[in-house]
PDB file of C-alpha atoms in Angstrom:
ATOM      1  CA  UNK A  12     -22.013 -15.646 -19.120  1.00 57.00           C
ATOM      2  CA  UNK A  13     -18.321 -16.267 -18.511  1.00 63.00           C
ATOM      3  CA  UNK A  14     -18.603 -20.017 -18.110  1.00 57.00           C
ATOM      4  CA  UNK A  15     -19.780 -20.571 -21.700  1.00 60.00           C
ATOM      5  CA  UNK A  16     -16.755 -18.790 -23.168  1.00 66.00           C
ATOM      6  CA  UNK A  17     -13.583 -20.436 -24.369  1.00 67.00           C
ATOM      7  CA  UNK A  18     -11.551 -21.881 -21.474  1.00 63.00           C
ATOM      8  CA  UNK A  19      -7.807 -22.240 -21.109  1.00 65.00           C
ATOM      9  CA  UNK A  20      -7.552 -25.905 -20.217  1.00 58.00           C
ATOM     10  CA  UNK A  21      -4.414 -27.562 -18.867  1.00 55.00           C
ATOM     11  CA  UNK A  22      -2.069 -29.185 -21.362  1.00 57.00           C
ATOM     12  CA  UNK A  23      -3.488 -32.656 -21.967  1.00 58.00           C
ATOM     13  CA  UNK A  24      -3.427 -35.369 -24.562  1.00 64.00           C
ATOM     14  CA  UNK A  25      -6.178 -35.443 -27.152  1.00 77.00           C
ATOM     15  CA  UNK A  26      -9.284 -37.534 -26.528  1.00 80.00           C
ATOM     16  CA  UNK A  27      -8.704 -41.182 -27.404  1.00 79.00           C
ATOM     17  CA  UNK A  28     -11.161 -43.496 -29.124  1.00 77.00           C
ATOM     18  CA  UNK A  29     -10.255 -47.148 -29.591  1.00 77.00           C
ATOM     19  CA  UNK A  30      -6.617 -46.237 -29.011  1.00 77.00           C
ATOM     20  CA  UNK A  31      -6.589 -43.508 -31.680  1.00 79.00           C
ATOM     21  CA  UNK A  32      -6.301 -39.765 -31.073  1.00 82.00           C
ATOM     22  CA  UNK A  33      -9.159 -37.510 -32.176  1.00 80.00           C
ATOM     23  CA  UNK A  34      -7.329 -34.694 -33.948  1.00 80.00           C
ATOM     24  CA  UNK A  35     -10.111 -33.216 -36.076  1.00 82.00           C
ATOM     25  CA  UNK A  36     -13.493 -31.738 -35.205  1.00 80.00           C
ATOM     26  CA  UNK A  37     -15.492 -34.443 -37.084  1.00 83.00           C
ATOM     27  CA  UNK A  38     -13.561 -37.173 -35.248  1.00 83.00           C
ATOM     28  CA  UNK A  39     -14.183 -35.481 -31.913  1.00 81.00           C
ATOM     29  CA  UNK A  40     -17.865 -35.033 -32.723  1.00 80.00           C
ATOM     30  CA  UNK A  41     -18.232 -38.720 -33.579  1.00 82.00           C
ATOM     31  CA  UNK A  42     -16.667 -39.808 -30.275  1.00 82.00           C
ATOM     32  CA  UNK A  43     -18.749 -37.410 -28.159  1.00 80.00           C
ATOM     33  CA  UNK A  44     -21.920 -38.281 -30.045  1.00 78.00           C
ATOM     34  CA  UNK A  45     -21.279 -41.994 -29.488  1.00 77.00           C
ATOM     35  CA  UNK A  46     -20.850 -41.384 -25.753  1.00 77.00           C
ATOM     36  CA  UNK A  47     -23.793 -39.048 -25.172  1.00 75.00           C
ATOM     37  CA  UNK A  48     -26.263 -40.883 -27.444  1.00 73.00           C
ATOM     38  CA  UNK A  49     -25.302 -44.484 -26.851  1.00 68.00           C
ATOM     39  CA  UNK A  50     -28.912 -45.708 -27.003  1.00 66.00           C
ATOM     40  CA  UNK A  51     -29.564 -44.390 -30.508  1.00 66.00           C
ATOM     41  CA  UNK A  52     -31.012 -47.054 -32.841  1.00 70.00           C
ATOM     42  CA  UNK A  53     -30.570 -49.728 -30.176  1.00 74.00           C
ATOM     43  CA  UNK A  54     -32.913 -52.689 -30.576  1.00 78.00           C
ATOM     44  CA  UNK A  55     -35.246 -53.231 -27.644  1.00 78.00           C
ATOM     45  CA  UNK A  56     -37.485 -56.084 -26.540  1.00 81.00           C
ATOM     46  CA  UNK A  57     -40.578 -54.585 -24.973  1.00 79.00           C
ATOM     47  CA  UNK A  58     -42.583 -57.818 -24.934  1.00 83.00           C
ATOM     48  CA  UNK A  59     -42.579 -57.912 -21.117  1.00 79.00           C
ATOM     49  CA  UNK A  60     -44.820 -54.836 -21.183  1.00 79.00           C
ATOM     50  CA  UNK A  61     -47.591 -57.131 -22.448  1.00 81.00           C
ATOM     51  CA  UNK A  62     -47.808 -58.525 -18.904  1.00 79.00           C
ATOM     52  CA  UNK A  63     -48.784 -55.069 -17.638  1.00 75.00           C
ATOM     53  CA  UNK A  64     -52.437 -54.112 -17.834  1.00 76.00           C
ATOM     54  CA  UNK A  65     -53.268 -51.217 -20.086  1.00 75.00           C
ATOM     55  CA  UNK A  66     -54.450 -48.286 -17.983  1.00 72.00           C
ATOM     56  CA  UNK A  67     -57.585 -46.421 -18.945  1.00 73.00           C
ATOM     57  CA  UNK A  68     -56.872 -43.516 -21.238  1.00 72.00           C
ATOM     58  CA  UNK A  69     -56.969 -40.145 -19.533  1.00 72.00           C
ATOM     59  CA  UNK A  70     -58.023 -36.826 -20.932  1.00 74.00           C
ATOM     60  CA  UNK A  71     -55.386 -34.157 -21.379  1.00 79.00           C
ATOM     61  CA  UNK A  72     -57.064 -30.910 -20.307  1.00 86.00           C
ATOM     62  CA  UNK A  73     -55.837 -27.608 -21.728  1.00 91.00           C
ATOM     63  CA  UNK A  74     -53.011 -25.871 -19.918  1.00 93.00           C
ATOM     64  CA  UNK A  75     -53.841 -23.045 -17.533  1.00 94.00           C
ATOM     65  CA  UNK A  76     -52.002 -19.778 -16.995  1.00 94.00           C
ATOM     66  CA  UNK A  77     -51.386 -20.701 -13.376  1.00 95.00           C
ATOM     67  CA  UNK A  78     -49.427 -23.798 -14.396  1.00 94.00           C
ATOM     68  CA  UNK A  79     -47.002 -21.615 -16.292  1.00 95.00           C
ATOM     69  CA  UNK A  80     -46.711 -19.139 -13.437  1.00 94.00           C
ATOM     70  CA  UNK A  81     -45.924 -21.952 -11.003  1.00 93.00           C
ATOM     71  CA  UNK A  82     -43.355 -23.538 -13.334  1.00 93.00           C
ATOM     72  CA  UNK A  83     -41.433 -20.360 -14.129  1.00 93.00           C
ATOM     73  CA  UNK A  84     -41.341 -19.235 -10.490  1.00 91.00           C
ATOM     74  CA  UNK A  85     -38.859 -22.055  -9.757  1.00 87.00           C
ATOM     75  CA  UNK A  86     -36.499 -21.164 -12.629  1.00 88.00           C
ATOM     76  CA  UNK A  87     -33.237 -19.443 -11.804  1.00 87.00           C
ATOM     77  CA  UNK A  88     -32.993 -15.974 -13.316  1.00 84.00           C
ATOM     78  CA  UNK A  89     -29.235 -16.418 -13.700  1.00 84.00           C
ATOM     79  CA  UNK A  90     -29.455 -19.495 -15.953  1.00 85.00           C
ATOM     80  CA  UNK A  91     -27.841 -19.176 -19.365  1.00 86.00           C
ATOM     81  CA  UNK A  92     -30.341 -18.930 -22.262  1.00 88.00           C
ATOM     82  CA  UNK A  93     -30.315 -20.932 -25.464  1.00 88.00           C
ATOM     83  CA  UNK A  94     -29.992 -19.759 -29.092  1.00 90.00           C
ATOM     84  CA  UNK A  95     -32.907 -17.325 -28.705  1.00 89.00           C
ATOM     85  CA  UNK A  96     -30.972 -15.407 -25.998  1.00 90.00           C
ATOM     86  CA  UNK A  97     -34.193 -15.004 -23.982  1.00 91.00           C
ATOM     87  CA  UNK A  98     -33.260 -15.270 -20.315  1.00 91.00           C
ATOM     88  CA  UNK A  99     -35.542 -16.533 -17.569  1.00 92.00           C
ATOM     89  CA  UNK A 100     -35.397 -13.056 -16.016  1.00 92.00           C
ATOM     90  CA  UNK A 101     -36.790 -11.547 -19.211  1.00 92.00           C
ATOM     91  CA  UNK A 102     -39.430 -14.260 -19.626  1.00 93.00           C
ATOM     92  CA  UNK A 103     -40.584 -13.827 -16.011  1.00 93.00           C
ATOM     93  CA  UNK A 104     -41.087 -10.153 -16.714  1.00 92.00           C
ATOM     94  CA  UNK A 105     -42.830 -10.927 -20.001  1.00 91.00           C
ATOM     95  CA  UNK A 106     -45.502 -13.206 -18.548  1.00 91.00           C
ATOM     96  CA  UNK A 107     -46.579 -10.564 -16.060  1.00 93.00           C
ATOM     97  CA  UNK A 108     -48.406  -9.205 -19.082  1.00 94.00           C
ATOM     98  CA  UNK A 109     -51.596 -11.239 -19.275  1.00 94.00           C
ATOM     99  CA  UNK A 110     -51.791 -10.975 -23.069  1.00 94.00           C
ATOM    100  CA  UNK A 111     -48.257 -12.381 -23.506  1.00 94.00           C
ATOM    101  CA  UNK A 112     -48.915 -15.193 -21.039  1.00 95.00           C
ATOM    102  CA  UNK A 113     -52.150 -16.084 -22.813  1.00 95.00           C
ATOM    103  CA  UNK A 114     -50.291 -16.350 -26.139  1.00 95.00           C
ATOM    104  CA  UNK A 115     -47.697 -18.709 -24.655  1.00 95.00           C
ATOM    105  CA  UNK A 116     -50.444 -20.908 -23.189  1.00 95.00           C
ATOM    106  CA  UNK A 117     -52.180 -20.955 -26.576  1.00 95.00           C
ATOM    107  CA  UNK A 118     -48.949 -22.049 -28.267  1.00 94.00           C
ATOM    108  CA  UNK A 119     -48.559 -24.897 -25.768  1.00 91.00           C
ATOM    109  CA  UNK A 120     -52.158 -26.089 -26.179  1.00 91.00           C
ATOM    110  CA  UNK A 121     -51.893 -25.892 -29.968  1.00 91.00           C
ATOM    111  CA  UNK A 122     -48.737 -28.036 -29.918  1.00 86.00           C
ATOM    112  CA  UNK A 123     -50.654 -30.725 -28.016  1.00 83.00           C
ATOM    113  CA  UNK A 124     -53.745 -30.513 -30.229  1.00 83.00           C
ATOM    114  CA  UNK A 125     -51.764 -30.668 -33.482  1.00 82.00           C
ATOM    115  CA  UNK A 126     -49.240 -33.217 -32.176  1.00 77.00           C
ATOM    116  CA  UNK A 127     -46.472 -30.950 -33.360  1.00 82.00           C
ATOM    117  CA  UNK A 128     -43.358 -29.556 -31.706  1.00 84.00           C
ATOM    118  CA  UNK A 129     -41.968 -26.482 -33.526  1.00 87.00           C
ATOM    119  CA  UNK A 130     -38.415 -26.729 -34.792  1.00 86.00           C
ATOM    120  CA  UNK A 131     -37.611 -23.492 -32.947  1.00 89.00           C
ATOM    121  CA  UNK A 132     -38.052 -25.301 -29.626  1.00 89.00           C
ATOM    122  CA  UNK A 133     -35.704 -28.069 -30.762  1.00 85.00           C
ATOM    123  CA  UNK A 134     -32.780 -25.738 -31.369  1.00 85.00           C
ATOM    124  CA  UNK A 135     -30.139 -25.770 -28.675  1.00 85.00           C
ATOM    125  CA  UNK A 136     -26.528 -25.018 -27.926  1.00 86.00           C
ATOM    126  CA  UNK A 137     -24.561 -27.822 -26.300  1.00 83.00           C
ATOM    127  CA  UNK A 138     -21.563 -26.670 -24.307  1.00 84.00           C
ATOM    128  CA  UNK A 139     -19.157 -29.501 -23.529  1.00 82.00           C
ATOM    129  CA  UNK A 140     -17.222 -28.721 -20.344  1.00 83.00           C
ATOM    130  CA  UNK A 141     -14.566 -30.769 -18.523  1.00 83.00           C
ATOM    131  CA  UNK A 142     -15.534 -32.467 -15.271  1.00 84.00           C
ATOM    132  CA  UNK A 143     -13.446 -31.195 -12.353  1.00 83.00           C
ATOM    133  CA  UNK A 144     -10.641 -33.061 -10.615  1.00 82.00           C
ATOM    134  CA  UNK A 145     -10.057 -35.711 -13.251  1.00 81.00           C
ATOM    135  CA  UNK A 146      -6.630 -37.368 -13.438  1.00 79.00           C
ATOM    136  CA  UNK A 147      -6.606 -37.013 -17.215  1.00 79.00           C
ATOM    137  CA  UNK A 148      -8.901 -35.734 -19.925  1.00 80.00           C
ATOM    138  CA  UNK A 149      -8.243 -38.162 -22.755  1.00 81.00           C
ATOM    139  CA  UNK A 150     -11.646 -39.854 -22.386  1.00 80.00           C
ATOM    140  CA  UNK A 151     -15.024 -38.445 -23.484  1.00 81.00           C
ATOM    141  CA  UNK A 152     -16.419 -39.519 -20.101  1.00 80.00           C
ATOM    142  CA  UNK A 153     -14.233 -36.816 -18.547  1.00 82.00           C
ATOM    143  CA  UNK A 154     -16.498 -34.178 -20.102  1.00 83.00           C
ATOM    144  CA  UNK A 155     -20.084 -33.159 -19.459  1.00 82.00           C
ATOM    145  CA  UNK A 156     -22.514 -31.756 -22.055  1.00 82.00           C
ATOM    146  CA  UNK A 157     -24.724 -28.845 -20.979  1.00 85.00           C
ATOM    147  CA  UNK A 158     -27.713 -28.414 -23.306  1.00 85.00           C
ATOM    148  CA  UNK A 159     -29.099 -24.883 -23.609  1.00 89.00           C
ATOM    149  CA  UNK A 160     -32.548 -24.966 -25.202  1.00 89.00           C
ATOM    150  CA  UNK A 161     -34.700 -22.042 -26.260  1.00 91.00           C
ATOM    151  CA  UNK A 162     -36.377 -20.709 -23.143  1.00 92.00           C
ATOM    152  CA  UNK A 163     -40.064 -20.713 -24.104  1.00 93.00           C
ATOM    153  CA  UNK A 164     -39.827 -24.323 -25.243  1.00 91.00           C
ATOM    154  CA  UNK A 165     -38.130 -25.235 -21.952  1.00 92.00           C
ATOM    155  CA  UNK A 166     -40.969 -23.571 -20.038  1.00 94.00           C
ATOM    156  CA  UNK A 167     -43.590 -25.606 -21.903  1.00 93.00           C
ATOM    157  CA  UNK A 168     -41.579 -28.783 -21.248  1.00 89.00           C
ATOM    158  CA  UNK A 169     -41.479 -27.972 -17.518  1.00 91.00           C
ATOM    159  CA  UNK A 170     -45.269 -27.632 -17.444  1.00 92.00           C
ATOM    160  CA  UNK A 171     -45.649 -30.945 -19.282  1.00 88.00           C
ATOM    161  CA  UNK A 172     -43.204 -32.564 -16.853  1.00 86.00           C
ATOM    162  CA  UNK A 173     -45.235 -31.355 -13.872  1.00 89.00           C
ATOM    163  CA  UNK A 174     -48.375 -32.815 -15.446  1.00 86.00           C
ATOM    164  CA  UNK A 175     -46.706 -36.185 -16.042  1.00 83.00           C
ATOM    165  CA  UNK A 176     -45.318 -36.384 -12.521  1.00 84.00           C
ATOM    166  CA  UNK A 177     -48.707 -35.575 -10.983  1.00 84.00           C
ATOM    167  CA  UNK A 178     -50.385 -38.299 -13.025  1.00 81.00           C
ATOM    168  CA  UNK A 179     -47.731 -40.899 -12.210  1.00 79.00           C
ATOM    169  CA  UNK A 180     -47.853 -40.170  -8.479  1.00 80.00           C
ATOM    170  CA  UNK A 181     -51.644 -39.896  -8.289  1.00 79.00           C
ATOM    171  CA  UNK A 182     -52.098 -43.301  -9.936  1.00 75.00           C
ATOM    172  CA  UNK A 183     -49.320 -45.120  -8.097  1.00 76.00           C
ATOM    173  CA  UNK A 184     -47.188 -45.670 -11.198  1.00 76.00           C
ATOM    174  CA  UNK A 185     -43.951 -44.724  -9.396  1.00 76.00           C
ATOM    175  CA  UNK A 186     -42.238 -46.976  -6.899  1.00 75.00           C
ATOM    176  CA  UNK A 187     -42.501 -45.623  -3.363  1.00 76.00           C
ATOM    177  CA  UNK A 188     -38.727 -45.992  -3.033  1.00 76.00           C
ATOM    178  CA  UNK A 189     -38.064 -43.700  -5.997  1.00 77.00           C
ATOM    179  CA  UNK A 190     -36.120 -40.710  -4.695  1.00 76.00           C
ATOM    180  CA  UNK A 191     -34.679 -37.784  -6.578  1.00 72.00           C
ATOM    181  CA  UNK A 192     -36.479 -35.813  -9.256  1.00 74.00           C
ATOM    182  CA  UNK A 193     -39.772 -36.400  -7.407  1.00 78.00           C
ATOM    183  CA  UNK A 194     -41.564 -33.798  -5.376  1.00 77.00           C
ATOM    184  CA  UNK A 195     -41.238 -34.319  -1.625  1.00 75.00           C
ATOM    185  CA  UNK A 196     -38.892 -37.256  -2.250  1.00 77.00           C
ATOM    186  CA  UNK A 197     -35.453 -35.686  -2.451  1.00 78.00           C
ATOM    187  CA  UNK A 198     -32.022 -36.908  -1.406  1.00 78.00           C
ATOM    188  CA  UNK A 199     -32.796 -35.544   2.069  1.00 83.00           C
ATOM    189  CA  UNK A 200     -35.635 -38.052   2.320  1.00 83.00           C
ATOM    190  CA  UNK A 201     -33.185 -40.815   1.375  1.00 84.00           C
ATOM    191  CA  UNK A 202     -30.953 -39.824   4.287  1.00 86.00           C
ATOM    192  CA  UNK A 203     -33.892 -39.789   6.687  1.00 87.00           C
ATOM    193  CA  UNK A 204     -35.091 -43.169   5.428  1.00 85.00           C
ATOM    194  CA  UNK A 205     -31.642 -44.756   5.747  1.00 87.00           C
ATOM    195  CA  UNK A 206     -31.190 -43.268   9.227  1.00 91.00           C
ATOM    196  CA  UNK A 207     -34.480 -44.821  10.290  1.00 90.00           C
ATOM    197  CA  UNK A 208     -33.491 -48.244   8.904  1.00 89.00           C
ATOM    198  CA  UNK A 209     -30.099 -48.152  10.605  1.00 91.00           C
ATOM    199  CA  UNK A 210     -31.430 -47.111  13.992  1.00 92.00           C
ATOM    200  CA  UNK A 211     -34.200 -49.699  13.776  1.00 91.00           C
ATOM    201  CA  UNK A 212     -31.571 -52.335  13.002  1.00 91.00           C
ATOM    202  CA  UNK A 213     -29.315 -51.249  15.846  1.00 92.00           C
ATOM    203  CA  UNK A 214     -32.216 -51.537  18.293  1.00 92.00           C
ATOM    204  CA  UNK A 215     -32.518 -55.171  17.208  1.00 91.00           C
ATOM    205  CA  UNK A 216     -28.755 -55.690  17.682  1.00 91.00           C
ATOM    206  CA  UNK A 217     -28.233 -56.079  13.932  1.00 90.00           C
ATOM    207  CA  UNK A 218     -25.113 -55.181  11.951  1.00 89.00           C
ATOM    208  CA  UNK A 219     -26.079 -52.668   9.285  1.00 87.00           C
ATOM    209  CA  UNK A 220     -24.319 -51.821   6.022  1.00 88.00           C
ATOM    210  CA  UNK A 221     -25.103 -50.149   2.688  1.00 86.00           C
ATOM    211  CA  UNK A 222     -24.383 -51.446  -0.781  1.00 85.00           C
ATOM    212  CA  UNK A 223     -24.381 -48.704  -3.419  1.00 82.00           C
ATOM    213  CA  UNK A 224     -23.650 -48.725  -7.129  1.00 79.00           C
ATOM    214  CA  UNK A 225     -23.535 -46.190  -9.892  1.00 76.00           C
ATOM    215  CA  UNK A 226     -24.968 -46.718 -13.376  1.00 73.00           C
ATOM    216  CA  UNK A 227     -22.449 -45.194 -15.745  1.00 69.00           C
ATOM    217  CA  UNK A 228     -23.879 -43.139 -18.621  1.00 67.00           C
ATOM    218  CA  UNK A 229     -27.421 -43.676 -17.350  1.00 71.00           C
ATOM    219  CA  UNK A 230     -29.188 -40.795 -19.080  1.00 70.00           C
ATOM    220  CA  UNK A 231     -27.432 -41.240 -22.449  1.00 66.00           C
ATOM    221  CA  UNK A 232     -28.473 -44.904 -22.292  1.00 70.00           C
ATOM    222  CA  UNK A 233     -32.196 -44.179 -22.059  1.00 73.00           C
ATOM    223  CA  UNK A 234     -34.052 -45.487 -25.081  1.00 74.00           C
ATOM    224  CA  UNK A 235     -36.623 -42.941 -26.174  1.00 73.00           C
ATOM    225  CA  UNK A 236     -38.728 -45.473 -28.059  1.00 75.00           C
ATOM    226  CA  UNK A 237     -39.051 -47.612 -24.944  1.00 78.00           C
ATOM    227  CA  UNK A 238     -40.009 -44.587 -22.827  1.00 76.00           C
ATOM    228  CA  UNK A 239     -42.774 -43.777 -25.316  1.00 75.00           C
ATOM    229  CA  UNK A 240     -44.124 -47.331 -25.048  1.00 77.00           C
ATOM    230  CA  UNK A 241     -44.165 -47.065 -21.259  1.00 77.00           C
ATOM    231  CA  UNK A 242     -46.095 -43.789 -21.389  1.00 75.00           C
ATOM    232  CA  UNK A 243     -48.654 -45.340 -23.718  1.00 75.00           C
ATOM    233  CA  UNK A 244     -49.031 -48.284 -21.351  1.00 76.00           C
ATOM    234  CA  UNK A 245     -49.767 -45.857 -18.543  1.00 73.00           C
ATOM    235  CA  UNK A 246     -52.502 -44.256 -20.663  1.00 70.00           C
ATOM    236  CA  UNK A 247     -50.487 -41.094 -21.154  1.00 65.00           C
ATOM    237  CA  UNK A 248     -51.508 -40.670 -24.765  1.00 53.00           C
ATOM    238  CA  UNK A 249     -49.737 -37.369 -24.759  1.00 48.00           C
ATOM    239  CA  UNK A 250     -48.429 -36.118 -28.061  1.00 45.00           C
ATOM    240  CA  UNK A 251     -45.318 -38.070 -28.963  1.00 41.00           C
ATOM    241  CA  UNK A 252     -43.437 -35.186 -30.458  1.00 38.00           C
ATOM    242  CA  UNK A 253     -41.151 -35.867 -33.386  1.00 36.00           C
ATOM    243  CA  UNK A 254     -37.744 -34.374 -32.835  1.00 31.00           C
ATOM    244  CA  UNK A 255     -36.155 -35.955 -35.908  1.00 31.00           C
ATOM    245  CA  UNK A 256     -35.468 -32.589 -37.536  1.00 31.00           C
ATOM    246  CA  UNK A 257     -33.846 -30.999 -34.509  1.00 35.00           C
ATOM    247  CA  UNK A 258     -30.569 -29.236 -35.092  1.00 31.00           C
ATOM    248  CA  UNK A 259     -28.126 -28.739 -32.237  1.00 38.00           C
ATOM    249  CA  UNK A 260     -24.901 -26.812 -32.176  1.00 42.00           C
ATOM    250  CA  UNK A 261     -22.049 -28.380 -30.254  1.00 39.00           C
ATOM    251  CA  UNK A 262     -19.661 -25.777 -28.870  1.00 43.00           C
ATOM    252  CA  UNK A 263     -16.370 -27.258 -27.781  1.00 40.00           C
ATOM    253  CA  UNK A 264     -14.179 -25.290 -25.386  1.00 42.00           C
ATOM    254  CA  UNK A 265     -10.562 -24.958 -26.505  1.00 40.00           C
ATOM    255  CA  UNK A 266     -11.603 -25.879 -30.077  1.00 39.00           C
ATOM    256  CA  UNK A 267     -12.366 -23.280 -32.738  1.00 37.00           C
ATOM    257  CA  UNK A 268     -15.466 -23.774 -34.832  1.00 40.00           C
ATOM    258  CA  UNK A 269     -18.893 -25.306 -34.439  1.00 42.00           C
ATOM    259  CA  UNK A 270     -20.595 -28.337 -35.847  1.00 41.00           C
ATOM    260  CA  UNK A 271     -24.318 -28.888 -36.508  1.00 41.00           C
ATOM    261  CA  UNK A 272     -25.883 -32.332 -36.293  1.00 39.00           C
ATOM    262  CA  UNK A 273     -29.329 -33.957 -35.884  1.00 41.00           C
ATOM    263  CA  UNK A 274     -29.412 -35.436 -32.341  1.00 39.00           C
ATOM    264  CA  UNK A 275     -31.661 -38.404 -31.460  1.00 37.00           C
ATOM    265  CA  UNK A 276     -33.879 -36.474 -29.058  1.00 38.00           C
ATOM    266  CA  UNK A 277     -37.303 -37.704 -28.041  1.00 35.00           C
TER     267      UNK A 277
END
């Protein structure tokens, strides 16, 4: 894939951190790590969850082969693979063999039963690419990390994600105004909903306006410990996998060399 190769970036100043230039790979790693994992080791106060009733624990039935077929059908065959170099195109061909598909399902069910996530699935390559059309590139926020995980592990995670979303929607745990990342509640639905509100307001001779805001660094700010507590509260006693031994490679365009580090993944 051409886009993961070294890029010839425009002449720019080095990334700055607290007014100092990052001129070495360890310095650059520290700055990027601080930006992309800002919630690591952050103290949280989850006492307000005590006001929420504990949902009845649900059973986690074994995965089926059809769940994996449905999940992989939506994966782009042109996506770049992770360290295992197994592409989605190859994996789609592989699971057409019933014996291979059955083995993958067995691996997924065993991970749940043993409450264990293999280190192979934690390995990833992180490609840090510059965001387009920025005035300057001396800030880590001007770059975007793309995480390339091993493909079979990603497939199992997609199946788990589908299970979680079904449970949350079926039990009314998601706000009805949650759009994006939810089935049948995309950004198109937001546009339709806003159009309806505006036209309804105009019919009542009202002046309509929209107030929007963006939460900077939202995903890096998610606290994994707090998310686990929320899932437990919702009776999703799904295996809380330990990713403490994960090793990720960070590949920096325009910089020679790689650096391994243990990321705070959930």
